[in-house]
Coordinates of C-alpha atoms in Angstrom, one line a residue:
M1 CA 134.9 97.5 -40.1
N2 CA 131.8 97.0 -37.9
Y3 CA 133.0 98.8 -34.8
R4 CA 129.7 98.5 -33.0
G5 CA 129.8 94.8 -33.3
F6 CA 132.8 94.5 -31.0
F7 CA 130.9 96.4 -28.3
D8 CA 127.8 94.3 -28.8
Q9 CA 129.8 91.1 -28.4
S10 CA 131.4 92.5 -25.2
I11 CA 128.0 93.1 -23.7
E12 CA 126.8 89.7 -24.8
R13 CA 129.7 88.0 -23.0
L14 CA 128.8 89.8 -19.8
K15 CA 125.2 88.6 -20.2
A16 CA 126.3 85.0 -20.9
E17 CA 128.4 85.1 -17.8
R18 CA 125.5 86.5 -15.7
R19 CA 127.6 89.5 -15.0
Y20 CA 125.6 92.1 -16.9
R21 CA 124.4 94.8 -14.5
V22 CA 121.0 96.4 -14.6
F23 CA 120.4 99.7 -12.9
A24 CA 117.1 100.3 -11.0
D25 CA 115.5 103.7 -11.7
L26 CA 115.1 104.9 -8.1
E27 CA 114.1 108.2 -6.6
R28 CA 115.4 108.7 -3.1
D29 CA 113.1 110.5 -0.6
A30 CA 115.2 112.7 1.7
I31 CA 112.4 112.9 4.3
R32 CA 111.2 109.3 4.2
F33 CA 114.4 107.4 3.4
P34 CA 114.9 104.4 3.3
I35 CA 111.7 104.6 1.3
A36 CA 112.2 105.4 -2.4
L37 CA 110.2 105.5 -5.6
W38 CA 111.0 102.8 -8.2
R39 CA 110.1 103.2 -11.8
P40 CA 109.8 99.6 -13.2
N41 CA 109.4 101.0 -16.8
P42 CA 111.5 104.1 -17.6
Q43 CA 109.1 104.7 -20.5
T44 CA 106.2 105.5 -18.2
D45 CA 105.6 107.6 -15.1
V46 CA 104.3 104.6 -13.1
T47 CA 106.1 104.4 -9.7
K48 CA 106.1 102.0 -6.8
E49 CA 107.3 102.6 -3.2
V50 CA 110.3 100.3 -2.3
L51 CA 112.5 100.0 0.8
I52 CA 116.2 100.3 0.2
W53 CA 118.4 97.9 2.1
C54 CA 121.8 98.4 0.3
S55 CA 122.6 102.1 0.5
N56 CA 126.2 103.2 1.3
D57 CA 124.7 106.4 2.8
Y58 CA 125.2 104.4 6.0
L59 CA 124.1 107.0 8.5
T60 CA 121.5 108.6 6.1
M61 CA 123.4 111.9 6.5
G62 CA 122.5 112.7 2.8
G63 CA 119.0 113.6 4.1
H64 CA 120.1 115.3 7.4
P65 CA 118.5 118.8 7.8
E66 CA 121.9 120.4 8.7
V67 CA 123.5 119.0 5.5
I68 CA 120.6 119.9 3.3
D69 CA 120.5 123.5 4.7
A70 CA 124.3 123.8 4.2
V71 CA 123.9 122.7 0.5
C72 CA 121.0 125.1 -0.2
T73 CA 122.8 128.0 1.5
A74 CA 126.0 127.4 -0.5
A75 CA 124.0 127.1 -3.8
K76 CA 122.3 130.5 -3.2
R77 CA 125.6 132.1 -2.2
H78 CA 128.1 130.5 -4.6
G79 CA 126.1 128.9 -7.4
A80 CA 126.1 125.3 -8.6
G81 CA 129.6 124.7 -9.8
A82 CA 133.2 125.2 -8.8
G83 CA 134.1 127.0 -12.0
G84 CA 137.1 124.8 -12.8
T85 CA 140.2 123.3 -11.3
R86 CA 141.7 124.7 -8.2
N87 CA 144.8 125.7 -10.1
I88 CA 142.8 127.8 -12.6
S89 CA 139.7 129.0 -10.8
G90 CA 141.1 129.3 -7.3
T91 CA 140.2 127.4 -4.2
H92 CA 136.7 128.4 -3.0
H93 CA 136.3 128.9 0.7
P94 CA 133.8 126.0 1.4
I95 CA 136.4 123.5 0.2
V96 CA 139.1 125.1 2.4
A97 CA 136.7 124.9 5.4
L98 CA 136.0 121.2 4.5
E99 CA 139.7 120.3 4.5
A100 CA 140.2 122.0 7.8
E101 CA 137.4 119.9 9.3
L102 CA 138.8 116.7 7.9
A103 CA 142.4 117.5 9.1
D104 CA 140.9 118.1 12.6
L105 CA 138.8 114.9 12.4
H106 CA 142.0 112.8 11.9
H107 CA 144.4 114.9 14.0
K108 CA 146.5 115.6 11.0
E109 CA 148.3 118.8 9.8
A110 CA 146.4 119.0 6.5
A111 CA 143.8 117.4 4.3
L112 CA 143.1 117.4 0.6
A113 CA 139.7 116.9 -1.0
F114 CA 139.1 115.0 -4.3
T115 CA 136.1 114.4 -6.5
S116 CA 135.7 110.8 -5.3
G117 CA 137.3 108.2 -3.0
W118 CA 138.4 106.3 -6.1
V119 CA 140.3 109.3 -7.4
S120 CA 141.9 110.1 -4.0
N121 CA 143.3 106.5 -3.7
L122 CA 144.5 106.6 -7.3
A123 CA 146.2 110.0 -6.9
A124 CA 147.6 109.6 -3.4
I125 CA 149.1 106.1 -3.6
S126 CA 150.6 106.6 -7.0
T127 CA 152.1 110.0 -6.2
I128 CA 153.4 109.2 -2.7
A129 CA 155.1 105.9 -3.8
S130 CA 156.5 107.4 -7.0
L131 CA 158.2 110.2 -5.1
L132 CA 160.0 107.8 -2.8
P133 CA 163.3 106.2 -4.1
N134 CA 163.1 102.5 -4.9
C135 CA 159.8 102.3 -3.1
L136 CA 158.2 98.9 -2.3
I137 CA 154.4 98.8 -1.9
L138 CA 153.0 96.1 0.4
S139 CA 149.3 95.7 -0.5
D140 CA 146.7 93.6 1.2
A141 CA 145.2 90.9 -1.1
L142 CA 141.7 92.2 -0.8
N143 CA 142.4 95.9 -1.3
H144 CA 139.8 97.9 -3.3
N145 CA 140.2 98.4 -7.0
S146 CA 141.0 102.1 -6.6
M147 CA 144.0 101.2 -4.4
I148 CA 145.1 98.5 -6.8
E149 CA 145.0 101.1 -9.6
G150 CA 147.0 103.6 -7.5
V151 CA 149.6 100.9 -6.9
R152 CA 149.8 100.1 -10.6
R153 CA 150.0 103.8 -11.6
S154 CA 153.0 104.4 -9.3
G155 CA 155.2 102.2 -11.4
C156 CA 156.8 100.9 -8.1
E157 CA 157.5 97.3 -7.2
R158 CA 154.5 95.7 -5.3
Q159 CA 154.1 92.7 -3.2
I160 CA 150.7 91.3 -2.1
W161 CA 150.3 90.0 1.5
R162 CA 147.7 87.5 2.4
H163 CA 144.5 89.2 3.6
N164 CA 145.0 90.4 7.3
D165 CA 147.9 87.9 7.7
M166 CA 150.4 89.6 10.0
A167 CA 152.9 86.8 9.8
H168 CA 153.1 87.1 6.0
L169 CA 153.3 90.9 6.1
E170 CA 156.2 90.6 8.6
E171 CA 158.0 88.2 6.3
L172 CA 157.8 90.6 3.4
L173 CA 158.9 93.5 5.7
I174 CA 162.0 91.5 6.8
A175 CA 162.9 90.7 3.2
S176 CA 162.6 94.4 2.2
A177 CA 165.6 95.4 4.3
D178 CA 166.2 99.1 4.3
R179 CA 164.1 100.0 1.2
A180 CA 161.5 102.7 1.4
K181 CA 158.2 101.0 1.8
I182 CA 154.5 101.7 2.2
I183 CA 152.0 99.3 3.8
V184 CA 148.6 99.9 2.0
F185 CA 145.5 98.4 3.5
E186 CA 141.8 99.1 4.4
S187 CA 140.5 99.4 7.9
L188 CA 137.1 97.8 7.0
Y189 CA 136.6 95.6 3.9
S190 CA 133.3 96.4 2.5
M191 CA 132.2 93.1 0.9
D192 CA 133.0 90.7 3.7
G193 CA 132.7 93.3 6.5
D194 CA 135.9 92.2 8.3
I195 CA 138.2 94.6 10.1
A196 CA 141.9 94.9 9.7
P197 CA 144.2 94.4 12.8
V198 CA 145.3 98.0 12.6
R199 CA 147.2 97.9 15.9
E200 CA 149.4 95.1 14.7
I201 CA 149.9 96.7 11.3
V202 CA 151.1 99.9 13.0
A203 CA 153.4 98.0 15.3
L204 CA 155.0 96.2 12.3
A205 CA 155.4 99.5 10.4
K206 CA 157.2 101.0 13.3
K207 CA 159.4 98.0 13.8
Y208 CA 160.5 97.9 10.2
N209 CA 160.4 101.6 9.4
A210 CA 157.5 101.5 6.9
M211 CA 155.0 104.2 6.0
T212 CA 151.3 103.3 6.5
Y213 CA 148.4 104.2 4.2
V214 CA 144.9 103.2 5.3
D215 CA 141.7 103.4 3.4
E216 CA 138.9 104.2 6.0
V217 CA 136.2 104.7 3.4
H218 CA 133.7 102.4 5.0
A219 CA 134.5 103.5 8.5
V220 CA 134.8 107.3 8.6
G221 CA 131.8 108.9 10.3
M222 CA 130.7 105.6 11.8
Y223 CA 133.4 104.4 14.2
G224 CA 135.5 106.2 16.8
E225 CA 134.4 108.7 19.4
R226 CA 134.2 111.5 16.8
G227 CA 133.7 109.4 13.7
G228 CA 137.4 109.2 12.8
G229 CA 137.1 105.6 11.8
I230 CA 138.5 102.2 13.0
C231 CA 142.0 103.7 13.6
E232 CA 140.5 106.3 16.0
R233 CA 138.5 103.6 17.7
E234 CA 141.6 101.4 18.2
G235 CA 143.7 104.4 19.3
V236 CA 146.3 104.3 16.5
M237 CA 145.0 107.2 14.3
D238 CA 147.9 109.4 15.2
D239 CA 150.4 106.7 14.2
I240 CA 149.0 106.3 10.6
D241 CA 150.9 108.3 8.0
V242 CA 148.1 108.8 5.5
I243 CA 144.4 108.3 6.1
E244 CA 142.1 108.2 3.1
G245 CA 138.4 108.5 3.3
T246 CA 135.2 109.3 1.4
L247 CA 132.5 111.9 1.9
A248 CA 130.0 109.7 0.0
K249 CA 129.2 107.0 2.6
G250 CA 129.2 107.8 6.3
F251 CA 129.0 111.5 5.5
G252 CA 126.3 111.1 2.9
T253 CA 127.6 113.5 0.2
L254 CA 130.3 113.1 -2.5
G255 CA 134.0 113.2 -2.8
G256 CA 137.2 111.6 -1.3
Y257 CA 140.1 112.9 0.7
I258 CA 143.4 112.2 2.3
A259 CA 144.7 113.5 5.6
A260 CA 148.4 113.5 6.5
N261 CA 151.3 115.8 7.4
E262 CA 151.6 119.0 5.4
A263 CA 154.6 117.8 3.4
I264 CA 152.7 114.7 2.1
V265 CA 149.5 116.6 1.3
D266 CA 151.4 119.3 -0.5
A267 CA 153.3 116.8 -2.5
V268 CA 150.1 115.1 -3.7
R269 CA 148.5 118.5 -4.4
S270 CA 151.6 119.6 -6.4
Y271 CA 152.4 116.3 -8.3
A272 CA 149.2 114.3 -8.8
P273 CA 147.8 114.8 -12.4
S274 CA 144.4 113.4 -11.3
F275 CA 144.1 116.3 -8.8
I276 CA 145.8 119.1 -10.8
F277 CA 143.6 118.6 -13.9
T278 CA 140.3 117.8 -12.3
T279 CA 137.5 120.3 -11.6
A280 CA 137.1 120.9 -7.9
L281 CA 134.2 119.7 -5.8
P282 CA 131.4 122.3 -6.1
P283 CA 130.9 124.6 -3.1
T284 CA 127.5 123.0 -2.5
V285 CA 129.0 119.6 -2.0
A286 CA 131.9 120.8 0.1
A287 CA 129.5 122.8 2.4
G288 CA 127.2 119.8 2.8
A289 CA 130.1 117.4 3.5
A290 CA 131.6 119.8 6.1
A291 CA 128.2 120.1 7.8
A292 CA 128.0 116.3 8.0
V293 CA 131.6 116.0 9.4
R294 CA 130.9 118.7 12.0
H295 CA 127.7 117.1 13.1
L296 CA 129.1 113.6 13.5
K297 CA 132.1 114.8 15.4
K298 CA 129.8 115.9 18.2
S299 CA 126.9 113.5 17.8
G300 CA 127.1 109.8 18.5
A301 CA 123.4 109.2 18.3
E302 CA 123.5 108.1 14.7
R303 CA 126.4 105.7 15.3
V304 CA 124.7 104.1 18.3
R305 CA 121.4 103.6 16.5
H306 CA 123.2 102.3 13.4
Q307 CA 125.2 99.7 15.3
H308 CA 122.0 98.6 17.1
M309 CA 120.1 98.1 13.8
A310 CA 123.1 96.2 12.2
A311 CA 123.2 93.8 15.1
L312 CA 119.5 93.3 15.2
T313 CA 119.4 92.7 11.4
K314 CA 122.2 90.1 11.6
H315 CA 120.5 88.4 14.6
A316 CA 117.1 88.2 12.9
L317 CA 118.5 86.9 9.6
K318 CA 120.6 84.2 11.3
A319 CA 117.6 83.1 13.5
A320 CA 115.7 82.5 10.3
G321 CA 118.4 80.2 9.0
L322 CA 119.7 82.6 6.3
P323 CA 123.4 82.3 5.5
V324 CA 124.8 85.5 6.9
M325 CA 128.6 85.8 6.8
D326 CA 130.0 86.5 10.3
N327 CA 131.9 89.8 10.8
A328 CA 132.4 92.5 13.4
S329 CA 131.1 95.4 11.4
H330 CA 127.9 96.9 10.1
I331 CA 128.0 95.0 6.8
V332 CA 125.5 92.2 6.5
P333 CA 126.5 89.8 3.6
V334 CA 123.9 87.1 2.9
M335 CA 125.6 84.4 0.8
V336 CA 124.1 83.0 -2.4
G337 CA 127.1 81.5 -4.2
D338 CA 125.7 81.7 -7.8
A339 CA 125.5 84.7 -10.0
E340 CA 122.2 83.8 -11.7
Q341 CA 120.5 82.9 -8.5
C342 CA 121.8 86.0 -6.8
K343 CA 120.3 88.2 -9.6
A344 CA 117.0 86.2 -9.4
A345 CA 116.9 86.7 -5.6
S346 CA 117.4 90.5 -6.1
D347 CA 114.7 90.7 -8.7
L348 CA 112.2 88.7 -6.6
L349 CA 112.8 90.9 -3.6
L350 CA 112.1 94.0 -5.7
E351 CA 109.2 92.8 -7.7
R352 CA 107.3 90.7 -5.1
H353 CA 108.2 92.4 -1.9
G354 CA 109.2 96.0 -2.8
I355 CA 112.7 95.6 -1.3
Y356 CA 115.7 96.8 -3.1
I357 CA 119.0 94.9 -2.6
Q358 CA 121.5 94.9 -5.5
P359 CA 123.2 91.6 -6.2
I360 CA 127.0 91.5 -5.7
N361 CA 128.7 89.4 -8.4
Y362 CA 132.1 89.1 -10.0
P363 CA 134.4 91.1 -10.4
T364 CA 133.3 92.8 -7.1
V365 CA 133.6 89.4 -5.4
A366 CA 135.1 86.1 -6.4
I367 CA 133.0 83.7 -8.6
G368 CA 131.2 81.4 -6.3
T369 CA 130.9 84.0 -3.5
E370 CA 128.0 86.0 -4.9
R371 CA 125.8 87.6 -2.3
L372 CA 123.2 90.1 -1.2
R373 CA 125.0 92.9 0.7
I374 CA 122.6 94.4 3.3
T375 CA 123.4 97.7 5.0
P376 CA 121.0 98.7 7.8
T377 CA 120.8 102.4 8.6
P378 CA 119.6 104.4 11.6
R379 CA 116.3 105.0 9.8
H380 CA 115.5 101.4 9.4
T381 CA 113.1 100.2 12.1
E382 CA 112.4 96.9 13.8
A383 CA 109.3 96.5 11.7
H384 CA 111.5 96.9 8.6
V385 CA 113.7 94.1 9.8
A386 CA 110.8 91.8 10.3
E387 CA 109.6 92.5 6.8
L388 CA 113.0 91.9 5.4
V389 CA 113.3 88.5 7.1
E390 CA 109.9 87.4 5.9
A391 CA 110.7 88.5 2.3
L392 CA 114.1 86.8 2.2
V393 CA 112.7 83.5 3.6
D394 CA 110.1 83.6 0.9
V395 CA 112.7 84.2 -1.8
W396 CA 115.0 81.5 -0.5
K397 CA 112.1 79.0 -0.6
T398 CA 110.9 80.1 -4.0
L399 CA 114.4 79.7 -5.5
G400 CA 115.3 76.6 -3.6
L401 CA 118.3 78.2 -2.0
K402 CA 120.0 76.6 1.0
F403 CA 119.2 77.6 4.6
V404 CA 121.6 77.0 7.4
E405 CA 120.9 75.5 10.9
S406 CA 120.1 78.3 13.3
R407 CA 122.0 78.3 16.5
I408 CA 120.9 81.8 17.5
V409 CA 119.9 82.4 21.1
P410 CA 117.6 85.3 22.0
L411 CA 119.3 88.7 21.6
H412 CA 119.6 90.3 25.0
R413 CA 121.2 93.7 24.8
P414 CA 120.4 97.0 26.4
A415 CA 118.6 99.5 24.2
P416 CA 120.9 102.0 22.5
Q417 CA 121.4 105.2 24.5
V418 CA 120.4 108.0 22.2
D419 CA 121.0 111.7 22.9
E420 CA 117.5 113.0 22.1
A421 CA 118.7 116.6 22.1
R422 CA 120.8 115.8 19.0
C423 CA 118.5 113.2 17.5
T424 CA 116.9 114.1 14.2
Y425 CA 115.0 111.0 13.1
P426 CA 111.9 109.8 14.9
D427 CA 112.9 106.2 14.6
M428 CA 116.1 106.9 16.5
K429 CA 114.1 108.4 19.4
R430 CA 111.9 105.2 19.5
A431 CA 115.1 103.2 19.8
A432 CA 115.7 104.7 23.2
E433 CA 112.2 103.9 24.5

């Protein structure tokens, strides 16, 4: 049997459907980010400077001096790896310190760190639901793949409520009667950038005696007075039963976590195979993540600058007639609506303009809603935004993509107030001028 042939055919199907993904060989520059080096041909050492506009290191904490110093110190003191699972090799102190920081961030009794946000959702949702008798999981229609896999792995009955539709959620809650139930949702949906009505969800959960599980992956570090996320900003963080987050986006490192009461965290720690049998986060990563969490609890400068740049970017793109999807978050989706054209737009931006924005195609988004997903950071400048607009207009004209009528009025907003004593990046200081 020609086993390889089956895999070759599988890849050819992806290419025919314009869903085959090509990775760019990029070398991030911790000091100069969002500038990076791109190697167009992996077989040579030829490099070209490019500007990254699609990083999930939203606040660029991956290059923050406090984070880098914590990582280097931990590496010298503890070595590169964790040595094994926490059950076999013990729990190293940096991960204990990290979990204490995360529990404090979310006002919870305990927290538990995982190797990724994907794993934390898979482990926590499946374990929590499976331990509840006859549990019903009520899941938002646009929940992330990791949450869907956690729901599936639980073996429990699930019902899908229409995205952010409170009336539909209440219908399902009424029909569930006195069953154990968990409402599973995200606070900020990363592809469209829309925000869940968290207050209304919490109110329904209380009314119908349901547990709440929220994925704050795209919001932790970035919203709320101390970076606790959308639920902190909306004043309902203490009412959420389980908060799941990542260390790989707003906090700029690697890993995922849950924060909840001690009983829930201990149950997941004790029952979840994907936690029990997985090597722990290395001390270097845990120390770097803890440094990022500590810094963002006390510093709002990065969040202020970040929101300013996101608003400025949206405004400039809309003013140029580019089809930006409206939302109330930092995510800037520019709609293309065709997989092949989306990939072509991404390639042109990189090759002609030195701008890297990865195309977002199915299955990440629905067919016909392909897009460029732009994520401004505190280190992007007003000059960078002008270059981006000029490049996108050129690409849209070259490919014959549709513009939309601009109804944008001049943006009048006060300059962001930046605490220069805590400010690390020169561009953030300029924002206050």
